[in-house]
mmCIF file of C-alpha atoms in Angstrom:
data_model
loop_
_atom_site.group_PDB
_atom_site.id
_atom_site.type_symbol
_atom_site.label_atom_id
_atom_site.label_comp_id
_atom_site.label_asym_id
_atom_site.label_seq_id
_atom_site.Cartn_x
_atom_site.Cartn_y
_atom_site.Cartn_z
ATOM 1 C CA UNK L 1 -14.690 -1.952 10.189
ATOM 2 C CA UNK L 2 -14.933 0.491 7.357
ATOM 3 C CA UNK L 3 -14.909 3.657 8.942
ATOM 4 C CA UNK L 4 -11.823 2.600 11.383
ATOM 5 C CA UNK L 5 -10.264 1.414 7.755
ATOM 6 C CA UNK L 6 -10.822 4.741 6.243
ATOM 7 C CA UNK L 7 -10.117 7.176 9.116
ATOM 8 C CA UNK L 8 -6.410 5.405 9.636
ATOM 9 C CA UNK L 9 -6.240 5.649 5.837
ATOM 10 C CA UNK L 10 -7.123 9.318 5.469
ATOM 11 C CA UNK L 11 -4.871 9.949 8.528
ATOM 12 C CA UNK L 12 -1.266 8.712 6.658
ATOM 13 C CA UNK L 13 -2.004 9.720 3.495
ATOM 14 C CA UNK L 14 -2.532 13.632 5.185
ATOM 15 C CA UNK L 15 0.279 13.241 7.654
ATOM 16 C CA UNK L 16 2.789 16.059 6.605
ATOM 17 C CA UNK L 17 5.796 13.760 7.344
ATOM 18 C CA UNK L 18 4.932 11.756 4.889
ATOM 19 C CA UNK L 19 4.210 13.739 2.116
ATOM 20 C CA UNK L 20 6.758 13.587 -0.918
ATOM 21 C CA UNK L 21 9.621 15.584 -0.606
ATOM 22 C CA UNK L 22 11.014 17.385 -3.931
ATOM 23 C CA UNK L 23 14.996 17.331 -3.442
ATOM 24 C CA UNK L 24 17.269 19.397 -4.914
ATOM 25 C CA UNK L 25 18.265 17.516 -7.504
ATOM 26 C CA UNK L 26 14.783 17.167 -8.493
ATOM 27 C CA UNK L 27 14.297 13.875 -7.620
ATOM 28 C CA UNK L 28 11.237 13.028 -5.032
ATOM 29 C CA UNK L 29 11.927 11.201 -1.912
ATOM 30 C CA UNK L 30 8.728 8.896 -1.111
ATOM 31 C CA UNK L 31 7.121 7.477 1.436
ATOM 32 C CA UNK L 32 5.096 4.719 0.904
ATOM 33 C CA UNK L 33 7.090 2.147 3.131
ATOM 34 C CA UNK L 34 6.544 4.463 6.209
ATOM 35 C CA UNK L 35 2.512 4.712 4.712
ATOM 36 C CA UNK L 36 2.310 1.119 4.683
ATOM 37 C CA UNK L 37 3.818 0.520 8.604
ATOM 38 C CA UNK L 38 1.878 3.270 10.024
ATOM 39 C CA UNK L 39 -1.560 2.337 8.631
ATOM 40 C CA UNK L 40 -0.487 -1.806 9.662
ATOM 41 C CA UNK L 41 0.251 -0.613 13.374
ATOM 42 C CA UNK L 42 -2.495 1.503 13.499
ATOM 43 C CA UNK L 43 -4.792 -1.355 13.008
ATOM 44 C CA UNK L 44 -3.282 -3.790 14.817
ATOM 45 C CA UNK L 45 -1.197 -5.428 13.007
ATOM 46 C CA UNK L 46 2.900 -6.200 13.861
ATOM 47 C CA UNK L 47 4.094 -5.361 9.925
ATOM 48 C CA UNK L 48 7.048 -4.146 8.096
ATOM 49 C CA UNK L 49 9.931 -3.448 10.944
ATOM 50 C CA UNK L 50 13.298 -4.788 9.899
ATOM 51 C CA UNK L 51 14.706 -5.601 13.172
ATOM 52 C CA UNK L 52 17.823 -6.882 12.124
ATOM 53 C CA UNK L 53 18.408 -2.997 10.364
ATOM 54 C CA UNK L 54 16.519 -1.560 13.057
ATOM 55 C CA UNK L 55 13.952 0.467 11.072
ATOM 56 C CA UNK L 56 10.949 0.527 8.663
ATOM 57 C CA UNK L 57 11.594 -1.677 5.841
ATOM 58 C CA UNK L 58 11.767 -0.253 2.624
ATOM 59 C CA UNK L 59 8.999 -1.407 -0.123
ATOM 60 C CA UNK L 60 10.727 -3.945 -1.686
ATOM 61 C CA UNK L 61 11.703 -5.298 1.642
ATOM 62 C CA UNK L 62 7.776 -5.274 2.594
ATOM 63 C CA UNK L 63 7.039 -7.292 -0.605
ATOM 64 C CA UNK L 64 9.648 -9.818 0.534
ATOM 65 C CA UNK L 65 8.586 -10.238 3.543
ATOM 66 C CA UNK L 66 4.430 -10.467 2.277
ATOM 67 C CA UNK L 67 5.703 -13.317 0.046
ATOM 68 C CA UNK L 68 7.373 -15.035 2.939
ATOM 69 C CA UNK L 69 4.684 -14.771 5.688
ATOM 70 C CA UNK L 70 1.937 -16.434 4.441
ATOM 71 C CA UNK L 71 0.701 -16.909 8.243
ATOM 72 C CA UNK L 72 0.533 -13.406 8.169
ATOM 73 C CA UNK L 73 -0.537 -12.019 4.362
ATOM 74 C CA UNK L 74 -2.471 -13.962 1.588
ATOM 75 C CA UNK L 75 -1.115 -13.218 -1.755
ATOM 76 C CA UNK L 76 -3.434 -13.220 -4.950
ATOM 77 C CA UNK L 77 -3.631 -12.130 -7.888
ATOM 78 C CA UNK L 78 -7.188 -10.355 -8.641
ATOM 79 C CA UNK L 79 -8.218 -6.506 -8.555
ATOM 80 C CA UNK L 80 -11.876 -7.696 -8.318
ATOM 81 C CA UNK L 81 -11.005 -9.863 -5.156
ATOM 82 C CA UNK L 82 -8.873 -6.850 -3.754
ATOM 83 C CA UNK L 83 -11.830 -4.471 -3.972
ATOM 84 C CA UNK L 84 -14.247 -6.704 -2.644
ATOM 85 C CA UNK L 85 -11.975 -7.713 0.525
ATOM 86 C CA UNK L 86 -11.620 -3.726 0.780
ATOM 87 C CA UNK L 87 -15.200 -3.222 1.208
ATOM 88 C CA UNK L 88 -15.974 -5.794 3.254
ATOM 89 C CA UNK L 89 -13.382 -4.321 6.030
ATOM 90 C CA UNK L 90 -10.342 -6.185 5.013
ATOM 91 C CA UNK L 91 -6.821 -4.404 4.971
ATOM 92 C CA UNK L 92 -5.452 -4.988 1.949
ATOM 93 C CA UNK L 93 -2.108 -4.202 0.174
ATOM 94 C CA UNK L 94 -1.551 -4.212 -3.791
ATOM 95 C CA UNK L 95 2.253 -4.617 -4.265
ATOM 96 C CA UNK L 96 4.996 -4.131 -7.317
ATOM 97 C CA UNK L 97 8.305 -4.797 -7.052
ATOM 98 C CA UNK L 98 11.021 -2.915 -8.704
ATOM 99 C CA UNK L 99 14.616 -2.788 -9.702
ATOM 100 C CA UNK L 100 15.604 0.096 -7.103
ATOM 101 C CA UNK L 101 12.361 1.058 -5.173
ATOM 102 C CA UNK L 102 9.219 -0.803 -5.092
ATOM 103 C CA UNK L 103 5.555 0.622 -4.154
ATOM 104 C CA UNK L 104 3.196 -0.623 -1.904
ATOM 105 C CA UNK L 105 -0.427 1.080 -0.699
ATOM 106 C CA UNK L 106 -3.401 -0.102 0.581
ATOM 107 C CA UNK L 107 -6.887 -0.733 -1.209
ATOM 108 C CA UNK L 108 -9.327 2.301 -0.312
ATOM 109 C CA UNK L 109 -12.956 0.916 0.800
ATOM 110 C CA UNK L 110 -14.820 2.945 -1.230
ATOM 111 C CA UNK L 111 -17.825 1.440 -3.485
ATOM 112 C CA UNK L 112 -15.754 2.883 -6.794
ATOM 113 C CA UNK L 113 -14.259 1.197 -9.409
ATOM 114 C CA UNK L 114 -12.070 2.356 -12.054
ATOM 115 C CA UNK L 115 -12.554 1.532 -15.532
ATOM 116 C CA UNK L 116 -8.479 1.352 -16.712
ATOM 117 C CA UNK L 117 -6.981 1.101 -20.396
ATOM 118 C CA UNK L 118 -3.590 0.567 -19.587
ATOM 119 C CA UNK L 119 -4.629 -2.510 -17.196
ATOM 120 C CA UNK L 120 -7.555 -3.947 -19.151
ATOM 121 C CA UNK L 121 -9.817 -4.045 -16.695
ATOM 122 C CA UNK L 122 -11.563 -2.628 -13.876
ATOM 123 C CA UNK L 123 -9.841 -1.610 -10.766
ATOM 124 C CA UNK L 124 -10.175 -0.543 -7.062
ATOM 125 C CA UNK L 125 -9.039 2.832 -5.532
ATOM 126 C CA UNK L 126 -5.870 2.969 -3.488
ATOM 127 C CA UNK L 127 -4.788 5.270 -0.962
ATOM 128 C CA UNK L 128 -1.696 6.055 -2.492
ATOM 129 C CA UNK L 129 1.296 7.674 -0.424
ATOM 130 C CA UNK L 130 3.881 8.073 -2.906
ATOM 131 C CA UNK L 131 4.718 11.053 -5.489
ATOM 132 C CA UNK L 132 1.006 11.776 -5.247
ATOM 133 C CA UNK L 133 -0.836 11.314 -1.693
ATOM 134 C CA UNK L 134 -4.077 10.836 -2.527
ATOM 135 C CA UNK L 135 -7.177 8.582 -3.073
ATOM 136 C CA UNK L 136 -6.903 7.620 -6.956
ATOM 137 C CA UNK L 137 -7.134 4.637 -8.940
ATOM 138 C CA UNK L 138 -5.035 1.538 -9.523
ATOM 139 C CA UNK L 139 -3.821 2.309 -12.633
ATOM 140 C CA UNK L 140 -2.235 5.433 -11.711
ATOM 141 C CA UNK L 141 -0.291 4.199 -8.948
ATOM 142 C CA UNK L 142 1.529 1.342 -10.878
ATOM 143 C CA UNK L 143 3.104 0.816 -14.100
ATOM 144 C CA UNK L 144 1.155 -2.825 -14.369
ATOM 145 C CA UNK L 145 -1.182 -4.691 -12.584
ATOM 146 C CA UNK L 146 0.357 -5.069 -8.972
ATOM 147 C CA UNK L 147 0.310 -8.525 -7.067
ATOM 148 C CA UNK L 148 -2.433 -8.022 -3.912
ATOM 149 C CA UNK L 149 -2.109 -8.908 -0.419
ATOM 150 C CA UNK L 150 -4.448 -9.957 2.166
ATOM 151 C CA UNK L 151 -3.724 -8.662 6.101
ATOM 152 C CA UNK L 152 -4.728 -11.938 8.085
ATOM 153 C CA UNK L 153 -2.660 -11.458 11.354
#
């Protein structure tokens, strides 16, 4: 349900342990990883603990483990489909893999699309936890069109 969706949503991205942390180095320390767990558990769902490391796994960890539960998460390919799922009360995850970190966040069910140059094409909001927490579009959360995932179990 939408509402549920949202309100578990609204309450990681605004949780002040995981809001980006400015080191002193400069560098950020993210969060995204713990984003993605808490708002998977919080709905039900059994995602994203690496048992054998005893802890949350880190995002490109979670990607792994997407592509390698397909019981679990259906992978495709489509920002249209993403946003659609979204708003009809699916969770869903849109997914990029990186050399050192990845990033992970979940499609926010609202009726907006973004219009995005960079991506050539329209896109759905996310509920980004990352160097930014905050409701924004696609585009602005990765470099390139992310691959999308599909919560089934």
């Amino acid at each position: 349900e939408i509402p549920k969706l949202k309100k578990v949503m609204d309450d990681a991205r605004n949780d002040p342990a995981l809001q980006p942390v400015k080191n002193k180095d400069k560098s950020i320390t993210t969060f995204c990883n713990l984003g993605a767990f808490r708002i998977s558990q919080d709905l039900g769902f059994n995602h994203f603990w690496n048992e054998s490391k005893d802890r949350v796994m880190l995002a490109n960890e979670a990607i792994k483990y997407m592509d390698e539960s397909p019981h679990q998460f259906s992978k495709f390919y489509s920002p249209i489909v993403a946003y659609n799922l979204a708003n009809a009360g699916y969770l869903i995850y849109a997914a990029q893999h990186g050399d050192i970190h990845g990033h992970l966040c979940a499609i926010y069910p609202v009726q907006e699309l973004v219009t995005s140059g960079k991506m050539g094409c329209q896109v759905p909001m996310v509920n980004n936890i990352g160097k930014e927490n905050k409701v924004f579009g696609l585009n602005w959360a990765f470099s390139e069109m992310p691959d999308f995932y599909l919560c089934i179990s």
